[in-house]
Short mmCIF file of C-alpha atoms in Angstrom, two decimals:
data_model
loop_
_atom_site.label_atom_id
_atom_site.label_comp_id
_atom_site.label_asym_id
_atom_site.label_seq_id
_atom_site.Cartn_x
_atom_site.Cartn_y
_atom_site.Cartn_z
CA MET A 1 155.33 54.09 -42.98
CA SER A 2 157.76 51.20 -43.05
CA LEU A 3 158.48 48.90 -45.98
CA LEU A 4 156.31 46.19 -44.40
CA ASP A 5 153.46 48.69 -43.88
CA ALA A 6 153.71 49.68 -47.54
CA TYR A 7 153.58 46.05 -48.68
CA GLU A 8 150.54 45.27 -46.51
CA ALA A 9 148.77 48.38 -47.80
CA ALA A 10 149.57 47.39 -51.39
CA LEU A 11 148.03 43.95 -50.80
CA GLN A 12 144.74 45.69 -49.97
CA HIS A 13 144.81 48.47 -52.56
CA ASP A 14 146.96 47.75 -55.62
CA PRO A 15 144.51 47.43 -58.56
CA ILE A 16 146.69 44.95 -60.48
CA TYR A 17 146.94 42.64 -57.47
CA ARG A 18 143.23 42.95 -56.65
CA SER A 19 142.40 42.11 -60.26
CA ALA A 20 144.63 39.03 -60.03
CA LEU A 21 142.98 38.06 -56.74
CA HIS A 22 139.50 38.09 -58.26
CA GLU A 23 140.76 36.36 -61.40
CA ASN A 24 142.12 33.57 -59.19
CA GLU A 25 138.82 33.33 -57.31
CA ALA A 26 137.01 32.90 -60.61
CA GLY A 27 139.60 30.43 -61.89
CA GLN A 28 139.22 28.16 -58.86
CA GLN A 29 135.60 27.57 -59.85
CA ALA A 30 136.67 25.87 -63.10
CA GLU A 31 137.38 22.59 -61.28
CA ILE A 32 133.98 22.67 -59.54
CA ILE A 33 132.21 23.42 -62.82
CA GLY A 34 133.99 20.53 -64.54
CA ARG A 35 133.23 18.10 -61.71
CA ALA A 36 129.53 19.01 -61.83
CA SER A 37 129.21 17.27 -65.21
CA LEU A 38 130.16 13.96 -63.55
CA LEU A 39 127.75 14.24 -60.65
CA PRO A 40 124.03 13.47 -60.63
CA SER A 41 121.54 16.19 -61.53
CA LEU A 42 118.06 16.45 -60.03
CA THR A 43 115.30 18.51 -61.65
CA VAL A 44 111.66 19.20 -60.90
CA THR A 45 109.16 20.35 -63.53
CA HIS A 46 105.53 21.28 -63.04
CA ALA A 47 102.97 22.09 -65.70
CA GLN A 48 99.36 23.23 -65.46
CA ASN A 49 97.23 23.24 -68.58
CA LYS A 50 93.77 23.51 -69.99
CA ASN A 51 92.76 20.82 -72.47
CA SER A 52 89.97 20.80 -75.01
CA GLY A 53 89.06 18.32 -77.72
CA THR A 54 86.50 15.85 -78.93
CA LEU A 55 86.13 12.09 -78.61
CA ASP A 56 84.69 10.04 -81.49
CA THR A 57 82.69 7.22 -79.94
CA GLY A 58 81.67 5.68 -83.24
CA THR A 59 78.08 6.77 -82.76
CA GLY A 60 78.91 10.41 -82.31
CA THR A 61 81.35 12.81 -80.67
CA GLN A 62 81.56 14.18 -77.23
CA PRO A 63 83.58 17.15 -75.96
CA LEU A 64 86.68 16.70 -73.81
CA ASN A 65 87.40 19.78 -71.72
CA PHE A 66 89.38 19.51 -68.51
CA ASP A 67 92.21 21.04 -66.48
CA GLY A 68 95.39 19.05 -65.87
CA GLN A 69 98.52 19.13 -63.74
CA VAL A 70 101.75 17.20 -64.34
CA SER A 71 104.69 17.18 -61.88
CA THR A 72 107.89 15.32 -62.69
CA LEU A 73 111.02 14.65 -60.61
CA THR A 74 113.98 13.49 -62.72
CA LEU A 75 117.37 12.15 -61.65
CA ARG A 76 120.18 11.80 -64.20
CA GLN A 77 123.57 10.24 -63.43
CA PRO A 78 126.25 10.03 -66.14
CA LEU A 79 127.70 6.51 -66.45
CA PHE A 80 129.91 6.90 -69.52
CA ASN A 81 130.78 10.43 -70.68
CA LEU A 82 134.33 11.01 -71.88
CA GLU A 83 133.51 14.62 -72.71
CA ALA A 84 132.60 15.28 -69.07
CA ILE A 85 135.72 13.49 -67.82
CA ALA A 86 137.96 15.57 -70.08
CA GLY A 87 136.07 18.71 -69.00
CA TYR A 88 136.76 17.90 -65.36
CA GLN A 89 140.49 17.36 -66.01
CA GLN A 90 140.57 20.59 -67.97
CA GLY A 91 138.88 22.41 -65.09
CA LYS A 92 141.55 21.15 -62.70
CA ALA A 93 144.30 22.35 -65.05
CA ARG A 94 142.66 25.78 -65.37
CA ALA A 95 142.31 26.09 -61.59
CA ASP A 96 145.99 25.18 -61.15
CA SER A 97 146.93 27.68 -63.85
CA SER A 98 145.00 30.46 -62.09
CA ARG A 99 146.66 29.57 -58.79
CA ALA A 100 150.16 29.70 -60.28
CA LYS A 101 149.42 32.95 -62.11
CA PHE A 102 148.18 34.53 -58.88
CA LEU A 103 151.37 33.45 -57.11
CA GLY A 104 153.37 35.19 -59.83
CA HIS A 105 151.35 38.39 -59.37
CA GLY A 106 152.07 38.27 -55.64
CA GLN A 107 155.80 38.01 -56.30
CA GLN A 108 155.63 40.85 -58.82
CA LEU A 109 153.81 43.03 -56.28
CA LEU A 110 156.59 42.54 -53.74
CA VAL A 111 159.20 43.59 -56.29
CA ARG A 112 157.16 46.63 -57.36
CA VAL A 113 156.66 47.78 -53.76
CA VAL A 114 160.35 47.41 -52.86
CA GLU A 115 161.42 49.23 -56.02
CA ALA A 116 158.95 52.10 -55.49
CA TYR A 117 159.87 52.39 -51.78
CA VAL A 118 163.61 52.44 -52.42
CA GLU A 119 163.25 54.84 -55.36
CA THR A 120 161.34 57.26 -53.11
CA LEU A 121 164.03 57.09 -50.42
CA LEU A 122 166.71 57.62 -53.04
CA ALA A 123 164.84 60.60 -54.47
CA GLN A 124 164.60 62.10 -50.95
CA ASP A 125 168.37 61.70 -50.54
CA ARG A 126 168.98 63.40 -53.88
CA VAL A 127 166.85 66.36 -52.83
CA ARG A 128 168.77 66.71 -49.55
CA ILE A 129 172.11 66.46 -51.36
CA ALA A 130 171.02 69.08 -53.88
CA GLU A 131 169.82 71.41 -51.11
CA THR A 132 173.10 70.98 -49.21
CA GLU A 133 175.10 71.70 -52.36
CA LEU A 134 173.00 74.81 -53.02
CA ALA A 135 173.49 76.06 -49.47
CA ALA A 136 177.26 75.56 -49.79
CA LEU A 137 177.35 77.44 -53.09
CA GLU A 138 175.29 80.30 -51.63
CA GLU A 139 177.82 80.67 -48.85
CA LEU A 140 180.70 80.47 -51.34
CA LYS A 141 178.97 83.07 -53.48
CA ARG A 142 178.74 85.50 -50.54
CA VAL A 143 182.40 84.88 -49.66
CA ASN A 144 183.54 85.53 -53.25
CA GLU A 145 181.50 88.74 -53.44
CA ARG A 146 182.95 90.04 -50.16
CA MET A 147 186.46 89.17 -51.28
CA LEU A 148 185.85 90.96 -54.58
CA GLN A 149 184.64 94.05 -52.72
CA LYS A 150 187.83 94.02 -50.62
CA GLY A 151 189.95 93.55 -53.72
CA GLU A 152 191.10 90.11 -52.75
CA GLY A 153 188.90 88.15 -55.18
CA THR A 154 188.30 88.10 -58.91
CA THR A 155 185.25 88.60 -61.06
CA THR A 156 185.93 85.21 -62.65
CA ASP A 157 185.52 83.47 -59.29
CA VAL A 158 182.24 85.27 -58.67
CA LEU A 159 180.85 84.44 -62.12
CA GLU A 160 181.95 80.81 -61.86
CA THR A 161 180.27 80.48 -58.44
CA GLN A 162 177.11 82.13 -59.77
CA SER A 163 177.04 79.63 -62.65
CA LYS A 164 177.43 76.68 -60.27
CA HIS A 165 174.73 78.20 -58.06
CA ALA A 166 172.30 78.36 -60.99
CA LEU A 167 173.05 74.75 -61.91
CA ALA A 168 172.45 73.69 -58.28
CA GLN A 169 169.06 75.42 -58.35
CA ALA A 170 168.18 73.49 -61.50
CA LYS A 171 169.31 70.25 -59.85
CA ILE A 172 166.98 70.91 -56.92
CA ILE A 173 164.03 71.40 -59.27
CA GLU A 174 164.91 68.21 -61.11
CA ALA A 175 165.40 66.26 -57.86
CA LYS A 176 162.05 67.46 -56.48
CA ASP A 177 160.30 66.43 -59.71
CA GLU A 178 161.85 62.95 -59.44
CA LEU A 179 160.76 62.76 -55.79
CA GLU A 180 157.21 63.72 -56.68
CA ILE A 181 157.03 61.09 -59.41
CA ALA A 182 158.49 58.40 -57.11
CA GLN A 183 156.00 59.29 -54.36
CA LEU A 184 153.08 59.19 -56.80
CA LYS A 185 154.22 55.77 -57.97
CA LEU A 186 154.36 54.44 -54.41
CA GLU A 187 151.08 56.12 -53.43
CA ALA A 188 149.36 54.50 -56.41
CA LEU A 189 150.47 51.12 -55.07
CA ILE A 190 149.46 51.63 -51.44
CA GLY A 191 146.45 53.93 -51.88
CA GLN A 192 147.64 56.39 -49.23
CA LYS A 193 149.34 59.75 -49.10
CA ILE A 194 152.96 59.54 -47.98
CA THR A 195 154.00 61.82 -45.13
CA GLN A 196 157.15 60.09 -43.93
CA LEU A 197 158.94 56.86 -44.79
CA VAL A 198 161.02 54.83 -42.37
CA ARG A 199 164.62 54.88 -43.49
CA LEU A 200 166.17 51.51 -44.22
CA ASP A 201 168.75 50.45 -41.66
CA ASP A 202 172.36 50.48 -42.78
CA THR A 203 172.45 46.72 -42.27
CA PHE A 204 169.35 46.10 -44.42
CA SER A 205 169.88 43.40 -47.03
CA SER A 206 168.00 40.49 -48.52
CA HIS A 207 169.00 37.00 -47.48
CA THR A 208 171.60 35.57 -49.78
CA ILE A 209 170.42 32.66 -51.89
CA GLN A 210 172.52 29.65 -51.03
CA ASN A 211 173.62 27.99 -54.25
CA PRO A 212 176.71 25.85 -53.86
CA ASP A 213 176.23 24.12 -57.22
CA GLY A 214 176.28 27.22 -59.40
CA TYR A 215 174.00 28.25 -62.24
CA ASP A 216 172.72 24.75 -63.07
CA THR A 217 170.89 24.53 -59.75
CA TRP A 218 169.22 27.88 -60.30
CA GLN A 219 168.20 26.82 -63.78
CA ALA A 220 166.59 23.65 -62.45
CA LEU A 221 164.72 25.64 -59.80
CA ALA A 222 163.50 28.16 -62.38
CA LEU A 223 162.25 25.45 -64.73
CA GLU A 224 160.42 23.75 -61.87
CA GLN A 225 159.08 26.65 -59.81
CA ASN A 226 158.91 29.82 -61.90
CA ALA A 227 155.29 31.02 -61.70
CA GLU A 228 155.10 32.01 -65.37
CA LEU A 229 156.37 28.61 -66.54
CA VAL A 230 154.12 26.71 -64.13
CA THR A 231 151.12 28.70 -65.39
CA GLN A 232 151.97 28.00 -69.00
CA ARG A 233 152.49 24.27 -68.35
CA HIS A 234 149.00 24.05 -66.89
CA ASN A 235 147.71 25.86 -69.98
CA VAL A 236 149.32 23.16 -72.12
CA VAL A 237 147.58 20.46 -70.08
CA SER A 238 144.29 22.34 -70.42
CA GLY A 239 144.74 22.46 -74.18
CA LYS A 240 145.38 18.71 -74.30
CA GLU A 241 142.17 18.03 -72.37
CA GLU A 242 140.31 20.35 -74.73
CA ILE A 243 141.32 18.05 -77.60
CA LYS A 244 139.96 15.03 -75.73
CA LYS A 245 136.76 16.84 -74.84
CA ASN A 246 136.01 17.85 -78.40
CA HIS A 247 136.98 14.48 -79.86
CA ALA A 248 134.54 12.85 -77.42
CA GLY A 249 131.77 14.47 -79.46
CA HIS A 250 132.01 11.37 -81.71
CA LEU A 251 131.45 8.96 -78.82
CA PRO A 252 128.22 7.78 -77.17
CA ARG A 253 127.00 9.05 -73.83
CA VAL A 254 125.35 6.70 -71.35
CA ASP A 255 123.22 7.99 -68.47
CA LEU A 256 121.18 6.41 -65.71
CA VAL A 257 117.80 8.14 -65.72
CA ALA A 258 115.10 7.81 -63.07
CA SER A 259 111.89 9.81 -62.88
CA LEU A 260 108.75 10.07 -60.80
CA GLN A 261 105.69 11.67 -62.38
CA LYS A 262 102.42 12.68 -60.79
CA ASN A 263 99.67 13.18 -63.36
CA LYS A 264 96.45 14.80 -62.22
CA ARG A 265 94.05 14.51 -65.14
CA GLY A 266 97.01 15.63 -67.21
CA SER A 267 96.24 13.95 -70.55
CA PHE A 268 93.39 12.80 -72.72
CA VAL A 269 94.21 9.19 -71.82
CA THR A 270 94.01 9.84 -68.09
CA GLN A 271 91.45 12.60 -68.16
CA GLY A 272 89.29 12.41 -65.12
CA LEU A 273 91.89 10.18 -63.41
CA ASP A 274 94.94 10.77 -61.20
CA ALA A 275 98.01 8.67 -61.92
CA GLU A 276 101.59 8.30 -60.67
CA PHE A 277 104.40 6.80 -62.75
CA GLY A 278 107.91 5.80 -61.75
CA THR A 279 110.58 4.88 -64.28
CA ILE A 280 114.26 3.96 -64.16
CA GLY A 281 116.52 2.92 -66.98
CA ILE A 282 119.58 3.50 -69.12
CA GLU A 283 119.65 6.18 -71.78
CA VAL A 284 122.17 6.03 -74.63
CA ASN A 285 122.84 9.01 -76.91
CA MET A 286 124.86 8.22 -80.01
CA PRO A 287 125.95 11.18 -82.16
CA ILE A 288 125.86 10.45 -85.87
CA TYR A 289 126.39 13.70 -87.75
CA SER A 290 126.66 17.32 -86.60
CA GLY A 291 127.59 19.11 -89.81
CA GLY A 292 131.35 18.76 -89.24
CA ARG A 293 131.25 20.73 -85.99
CA VAL A 294 133.03 18.08 -83.91
CA ASN A 295 135.87 17.72 -86.42
CA ALA A 296 136.29 21.50 -86.65
CA LEU A 297 136.36 21.93 -82.87
CA THR A 298 138.91 19.12 -82.53
CA THR A 299 141.16 20.61 -85.22
CA GLN A 300 140.87 24.01 -83.54
CA ALA A 301 141.81 22.49 -80.17
CA VAL A 302 144.86 20.76 -81.69
CA ALA A 303 146.06 24.09 -83.10
CA ASN A 304 145.51 25.89 -79.79
CA HIS A 305 147.41 23.16 -77.95
CA ALA A 306 150.35 23.54 -80.33
CA ARG A 307 150.24 27.30 -79.77
CA ALA A 308 150.31 26.79 -75.99
CA GLU A 309 153.36 24.54 -76.32
CA ALA A 310 155.13 27.16 -78.46
CA GLU A 311 154.28 29.86 -75.89
CA LEU A 312 155.74 27.62 -73.17
CA ASP A 313 158.97 27.29 -75.15
CA ALA A 314 159.12 31.06 -75.64
CA ALA A 315 158.47 31.72 -71.95
CA THR A 316 161.15 29.19 -70.98
CA ASP A 317 163.74 30.88 -73.21
CA LYS A 318 162.80 34.30 -71.80
CA VAL A 319 163.10 33.16 -68.18
CA LEU A 320 166.43 31.42 -68.73
CA VAL A 321 167.93 34.43 -70.53
CA GLU A 322 166.84 36.75 -67.71
CA LEU A 323 168.07 34.28 -65.10
CA ARG A 324 171.50 34.14 -66.72
CA LYS A 325 171.58 37.94 -66.81
CA GLN A 326 170.68 38.26 -63.12
CA TYR A 327 173.08 35.48 -62.15
CA ASN A 328 175.96 37.20 -63.95
CA LEU A 329 175.12 40.55 -62.36
CA ARG A 330 174.99 38.98 -58.92
CA THR A 331 178.27 37.14 -59.48
CA LEU A 332 180.12 40.17 -60.85
CA HIS A 333 178.56 43.05 -58.93
CA GLY A 334 176.70 41.53 -55.96
CA GLN A 335 173.30 42.70 -57.19
CA SER A 336 170.06 42.46 -55.19
CA GLN A 337 168.46 39.06 -54.75
CA PHE A 338 164.89 40.16 -55.52
CA GLN A 339 164.94 39.62 -59.27
CA VAL A 340 166.69 36.27 -58.91
CA ARG A 341 164.12 35.10 -56.37
CA LEU A 342 161.39 36.08 -58.80
CA MET A 343 162.96 33.86 -61.45
CA ILE A 344 163.18 30.77 -59.26
#
């Protein structure tokens, strides 16, 4: 299995990435759900009933017993609804937030696969080194024992070699444990048992990030493109639209309403008669008092928006601190580019 094979397998199996994939799929529906409130709705209702009563004719009463059917087709189109408009904008922000968050998970997966792959290769090398060292000490141990038997060696040399041999055996056990843990970590990512990994070529390296302008350019890129910061900025926008949506609970809603009704002996007025009615008009709903619910929801939304802004500030500080750390490591020691790429 090569590094690319491992990454492709992780895309299909890794539980964290699959969870993020489905979370993004669900998040993309937020925009569609919000837009639906601005589009017309069409409903059909049908009722069948049995009616009984009496009619006072002035000279007496007569029974009224009949079966009725009423079918209604209703079309409603919002004309003025600030709550729906804010809900649509909020849905767009949530969809964008899910998209940015998913992008961040994809970048994190790449880093986790590379780290697990390289750690496994390194653990394999440590096992081979430990086995080679043990084999060398076993040979040295036999040489020292033969020399001691011939009177050319010393007991101290034999004991010292035996001590080193015991330590080498312990190192092999430790190295094999580390290899097993590294393999389990990689297997958990890719969902397959590892039999053999392709060794990285001696010339393997990540492409160097070209940055002629120094740290300031990286900082600007991180602030603009970092997946965590982009996600949090969309959350701030979503919180702002939530304020507008809740505040709109004080405002009127205007709808265009059209209906077509077919009444088959469906009421006492039309009993014994079939009738069809068509209506079209404007409906205005004006909220007056809701027990303080609208004010409470608006205040809650304001607080949540302020929290989202504070979380954005905290995330920005965290990213910039880590970016400075990775930049300094790269400048001083030529560290890998993966973490820096994840920042920007």
